[in-house]
Amino acid sequence: MPTASHPRRAPRLRRLLALASGNWLARGYLAVFVVSFAAMFLFPDSAVAGSSLTLTAPLSFLGVFLPLAPSAEIDGAADVTAMVVFAAWLLLCALVNAAVLGALATRAAAPRVADPAARQRTDMEAPAGTTRPKGLRALLAPAVDNWLARGYLAVVAVALGFFLCAELVLPDPGFAGIWPLMATAPSSFLAVAASAPIEEFSSITWLGPLVFSLGVVLSGLVNAVLLGLLARRLRAREPHPAV
């Protein structure tokens, strides 16, 4: 019937919540986050107080632009409001990261075509000689086939470009490396761990920044692939029974 409602798409928020709680990997991540989140308020001076920021990276690092740090003292209604905003932001970041892990753990079911004629028609419409991407190309496809992952890669490119310009042009680059580090966290911390000994003991000055930059690129690709998988799951059509 033309006037009958035909829900082709489920609300994306519902899909996000389903991915964030629909498998053991996402639920385990949320459980660890809840513990770290509670420790941030119960033990603000402990070494684990900042673990929730690392667990919710890289989105949580945008919290540096909020007017309150997790360890700041609360004094007045404005500070209480700022702390509530900061806590809500961490919860949102945790939800997104849990959904990313859920998208990684959830296998997309291949769509089945019940009608043999429709299946044959689909095969005839496919370009001759086309095959599904395999290997590395298939692995990196989620990083470039959607606007969410491509936008993230653009941010990473700008942050890395700023670091390289500061490192190669300015006499004192300062803390320029903090931007690509935050943009590609948490795996970018491995890039820091790999480049730090090189910068300290190697006489080749450009080797440390090169290793760090390569680590940032790899970390950015990993994050982009995960975001791309999330975007695929959010836009995937829910199967409905045939009429």
Short mmCIF file of C-alpha atoms in Angstrom, two decimals:
data_model
loop_
_atom_site.label_atom_id
_atom_site.label_comp_id
_atom_site.label_asym_id
_atom_site.label_seq_id
_atom_site.Cartn_x
_atom_site.Cartn_y
_atom_site.Cartn_z
CA MET A 1 0.00 0.00 0.00
CA PRO A 2 1.41 3.42 -0.86
CA THR A 3 0.20 5.03 2.35
CA ALA A 4 1.45 2.27 4.64
CA SER A 5 4.37 3.20 6.82
CA HIS A 6 7.49 1.30 5.83
CA PRO A 7 10.25 1.80 8.42
CA ARG A 8 13.35 1.34 6.32
CA ARG A 9 15.70 2.83 8.88
CA ALA A 10 15.84 2.48 12.63
CA PRO A 11 16.81 5.57 14.62
CA ARG A 12 20.56 5.88 14.70
CA LEU A 13 20.55 6.57 18.41
CA ARG A 14 18.90 3.22 19.00
CA ARG A 15 21.51 1.53 16.85
CA LEU A 16 24.27 3.32 18.73
CA LEU A 17 22.91 2.13 22.06
CA ALA A 18 22.48 -1.38 20.71
CA LEU A 19 26.09 -1.50 19.53
CA ALA A 20 27.30 -0.09 22.86
CA SER A 21 25.58 -2.82 24.86
CA GLY A 22 24.95 -5.69 22.49
CA ASN A 23 28.11 -7.76 22.97
CA TRP A 24 30.61 -8.72 25.63
CA LEU A 25 33.41 -6.51 24.28
CA ALA A 26 31.37 -3.31 24.51
CA ARG A 27 29.87 -4.24 27.87
CA GLY A 28 33.28 -5.11 29.28
CA TYR A 29 34.65 -1.76 28.14
CA LEU A 30 31.75 0.07 29.77
CA ALA A 31 32.30 -1.84 33.01
CA VAL A 32 35.96 -0.82 33.10
CA PHE A 33 35.00 2.76 32.31
CA VAL A 34 32.44 2.89 35.13
CA VAL A 35 35.11 1.80 37.61
CA SER A 36 37.58 4.42 36.35
CA PHE A 37 34.86 7.07 36.25
CA ALA A 38 33.99 6.42 39.89
CA ALA A 39 37.69 6.48 40.85
CA MET A 40 38.05 9.91 39.24
CA PHE A 41 35.61 11.38 41.76
CA LEU A 42 36.34 9.15 44.77
CA PHE A 43 40.14 9.31 44.52
CA PRO A 44 40.94 12.51 42.59
CA ASP A 45 44.58 12.55 43.73
CA SER A 46 45.36 8.93 42.87
CA ALA A 47 47.27 7.66 39.87
CA VAL A 48 44.11 6.14 38.37
CA ALA A 49 42.11 9.37 38.51
CA GLY A 50 42.95 10.21 34.91
CA SER A 51 42.41 6.71 33.53
CA SER A 52 38.90 7.59 32.36
CA LEU A 53 40.39 10.20 30.02
CA THR A 54 42.64 7.59 28.43
CA LEU A 55 39.84 5.05 28.17
CA THR A 56 37.62 7.52 26.33
CA ALA A 57 40.33 8.90 24.02
CA PRO A 58 40.54 10.45 21.52
CA LEU A 59 37.19 12.23 21.94
CA SER A 60 37.75 12.86 25.64
CA PHE A 61 40.82 14.98 24.93
CA LEU A 62 38.50 17.61 23.52
CA GLY A 63 37.67 18.15 27.18
CA VAL A 64 40.79 20.30 27.48
CA PHE A 65 38.65 23.06 25.97
CA LEU A 66 36.10 22.73 28.78
CA PRO A 67 36.48 25.14 31.70
CA LEU A 68 37.09 22.47 34.34
CA ALA A 69 39.67 19.76 34.89
CA PRO A 70 38.72 16.52 36.63
CA SER A 71 40.86 17.33 39.68
CA ALA A 72 39.69 20.91 40.12
CA GLU A 73 37.96 21.91 43.32
CA ILE A 74 34.24 22.60 43.12
CA ASP A 75 33.28 26.02 44.42
CA GLY A 76 29.99 27.59 43.45
CA ALA A 77 27.19 26.82 41.04
CA ALA A 78 29.28 27.58 37.95
CA ASP A 79 31.91 25.03 38.90
CA VAL A 80 29.26 22.43 39.70
CA THR A 81 27.70 23.02 36.28
CA ALA A 82 31.08 22.75 34.60
CA MET A 83 31.79 19.47 36.38
CA VAL A 84 28.42 18.08 35.32
CA VAL A 85 29.14 19.06 31.71
CA PHE A 86 32.57 17.43 31.91
CA ALA A 87 31.13 14.23 33.38
CA ALA A 88 28.39 14.13 30.72
CA TRP A 89 31.01 14.58 28.02
CA LEU A 90 33.03 11.64 29.36
CA LEU A 91 29.91 9.48 29.44
CA LEU A 92 29.15 10.39 25.82
CA CYS A 93 32.72 9.60 24.78
CA ALA A 94 32.51 6.24 26.55
CA LEU A 95 29.23 5.48 24.78
CA VAL A 96 30.75 6.24 21.38
CA ASN A 97 33.85 4.15 22.10
CA ALA A 98 31.69 1.28 23.32
CA ALA A 99 29.67 1.49 20.10
CA VAL A 100 32.91 1.42 18.10
CA LEU A 101 34.00 -1.74 19.91
CA GLY A 102 30.53 -3.15 19.41
CA ALA A 103 30.75 -2.47 15.68
CA LEU A 104 34.12 -4.19 15.62
CA ALA A 105 32.79 -7.25 17.42
CA THR A 106 29.55 -7.47 15.48
CA ARG A 107 29.72 -9.19 12.15
CA ALA A 108 27.52 -7.68 9.51
CA ALA A 109 25.18 -10.33 8.20
CA ALA A 110 25.22 -10.65 4.44
CA PRO A 111 21.91 -9.58 2.98
CA ARG A 112 19.88 -12.47 1.64
CA VAL A 113 17.73 -12.11 -1.45
CA ALA A 114 14.76 -14.40 -1.12
CA ASP A 115 13.55 -14.02 -4.70
CA PRO A 116 15.76 -15.98 -7.18
CA ALA A 117 14.79 -13.61 -9.99
CA ALA A 118 15.84 -10.62 -7.91
CA ARG A 119 19.10 -12.34 -7.06
CA GLN A 120 19.79 -13.01 -10.73
CA ARG A 121 18.89 -9.43 -11.62
CA THR A 122 21.32 -8.13 -9.00
CA ASP A 123 24.10 -10.31 -10.38
CA MET A 124 23.42 -9.07 -13.92
CA GLU A 125 23.53 -5.44 -12.81
CA ALA A 126 26.96 -5.85 -11.24
CA PRO A 127 29.79 -4.65 -13.52
CA ALA A 128 31.64 -7.44 -15.27
CA GLY A 129 34.92 -8.43 -13.72
CA THR A 130 34.28 -6.60 -10.45
CA THR A 131 35.27 -8.34 -7.26
CA ARG A 132 35.12 -7.41 -3.64
CA PRO A 133 38.28 -5.78 -2.31
CA LYS A 134 40.52 -8.18 -0.48
CA GLY A 135 43.52 -8.04 1.79
CA LEU A 136 44.83 -4.66 2.90
CA ARG A 137 42.46 -2.79 0.60
CA ALA A 138 39.43 -4.43 2.20
CA LEU A 139 40.86 -3.81 5.67
CA LEU A 140 41.32 -0.08 5.05
CA ALA A 141 38.08 0.41 3.10
CA PRO A 142 36.07 1.56 6.17
CA ALA A 143 38.57 4.39 6.67
CA VAL A 144 37.74 6.06 3.35
CA ASP A 145 34.22 5.08 2.29
CA ASN A 146 32.25 7.33 4.67
CA TRP A 147 32.28 10.97 5.70
CA LEU A 148 32.88 10.25 9.40
CA ALA A 149 36.18 8.44 8.85
CA ARG A 150 37.30 10.82 6.11
CA GLY A 151 36.59 13.83 8.32
CA TYR A 152 38.59 12.25 11.13
CA LEU A 153 41.53 11.59 8.79
CA ALA A 154 41.42 15.24 7.73
CA VAL A 155 41.75 16.30 11.37
CA VAL A 156 44.67 13.91 11.83
CA ALA A 157 46.36 15.26 8.69
CA VAL A 158 46.04 18.85 9.91
CA ALA A 159 47.39 17.98 13.36
CA LEU A 160 50.30 16.00 11.92
CA GLY A 161 51.05 18.70 9.35
CA PHE A 162 51.18 21.33 12.11
CA PHE A 163 53.60 19.14 14.07
CA LEU A 164 55.88 18.56 11.08
CA CYS A 165 55.91 22.26 10.17
CA ALA A 166 56.77 23.20 13.75
CA GLU A 167 59.43 20.48 13.93
CA LEU A 168 61.10 21.32 10.63
CA VAL A 169 60.64 25.10 10.42
CA LEU A 170 60.46 26.56 13.91
CA PRO A 171 63.60 26.71 16.06
CA ASP A 172 61.59 25.57 19.08
CA PRO A 173 58.58 23.38 18.22
CA GLY A 174 57.42 23.37 21.83
CA PHE A 175 54.49 21.07 22.45
CA ALA A 176 53.35 20.83 18.82
CA GLY A 177 53.33 17.05 19.08
CA ILE A 178 50.48 17.12 21.59
CA TRP A 179 47.92 17.73 18.82
CA PRO A 180 48.57 14.62 16.71
CA LEU A 181 49.03 12.68 19.94
CA MET A 182 45.56 13.62 21.19
CA ALA A 183 43.96 13.22 17.76
CA THR A 184 45.14 9.62 17.38
CA ALA A 185 45.03 8.44 21.00
CA PRO A 186 45.12 5.97 22.61
CA SER A 187 47.33 3.92 20.27
CA SER A 188 49.47 6.99 19.55
CA PHE A 189 50.97 6.60 23.03
CA LEU A 190 52.84 3.63 21.56
CA ALA A 191 54.34 6.02 19.00
CA VAL A 192 55.62 8.20 21.83
CA ALA A 193 57.06 5.17 23.60
CA ALA A 194 58.84 4.10 20.41
CA SER A 195 60.23 7.52 19.45
CA ALA A 196 61.35 8.68 22.92
CA PRO A 197 64.39 6.36 23.20
CA ILE A 198 65.40 7.19 19.63
CA GLU A 199 65.33 10.92 20.30
CA GLU A 200 67.32 10.44 23.49
CA PHE A 201 70.08 8.12 22.30
CA SER A 202 70.26 8.57 18.52
CA SER A 203 72.47 11.21 16.95
CA ILE A 204 70.11 11.47 13.96
CA THR A 205 67.82 14.34 14.91
CA TRP A 206 65.10 13.65 12.37
CA LEU A 207 64.73 9.95 13.19
CA GLY A 208 62.66 10.45 16.34
CA PRO A 209 60.06 12.73 14.70
CA LEU A 210 59.91 10.35 11.73
CA VAL A 211 59.12 7.35 13.95
CA PHE A 212 56.56 9.41 15.86
CA SER A 213 54.92 10.57 12.62
CA LEU A 214 54.72 7.02 11.26
CA GLY A 215 53.18 5.90 14.54
CA VAL A 216 50.63 8.72 14.34
CA VAL A 217 49.72 7.75 10.77
CA LEU A 218 49.19 4.12 11.75
CA SER A 219 47.21 5.12 14.84
CA GLY A 220 45.05 7.45 12.77
CA LEU A 221 44.35 4.70 10.24
CA VAL A 222 43.35 2.30 13.02
CA ASN A 223 40.96 4.85 14.52
CA ALA A 224 39.57 5.74 11.09
CA VAL A 225 38.86 2.07 10.33
CA LEU A 226 37.04 1.70 13.64
CA LEU A 227 35.00 4.85 13.01
CA GLY A 228 34.23 3.60 9.52
CA LEU A 229 32.95 0.31 10.89
CA LEU A 230 30.74 2.26 13.30
CA ALA A 231 29.40 4.40 10.45
CA ARG A 232 28.61 1.27 8.42
CA ARG A 233 26.67 -0.27 11.28
CA LEU A 234 24.74 2.93 11.94
CA ARG A 235 23.62 3.29 8.35
CA ALA A 236 22.96 -0.41 7.75
CA ARG A 237 19.35 -1.25 7.10
CA GLU A 238 17.63 -3.47 9.57
CA PRO A 239 16.25 -6.68 8.03
CA HIS A 240 12.49 -6.88 7.83
CA PRO A 241 10.36 -9.90 7.08
CA ALA A 242 9.18 -10.39 3.53
CA VAL A 243 5.51 -9.78 2.86
#
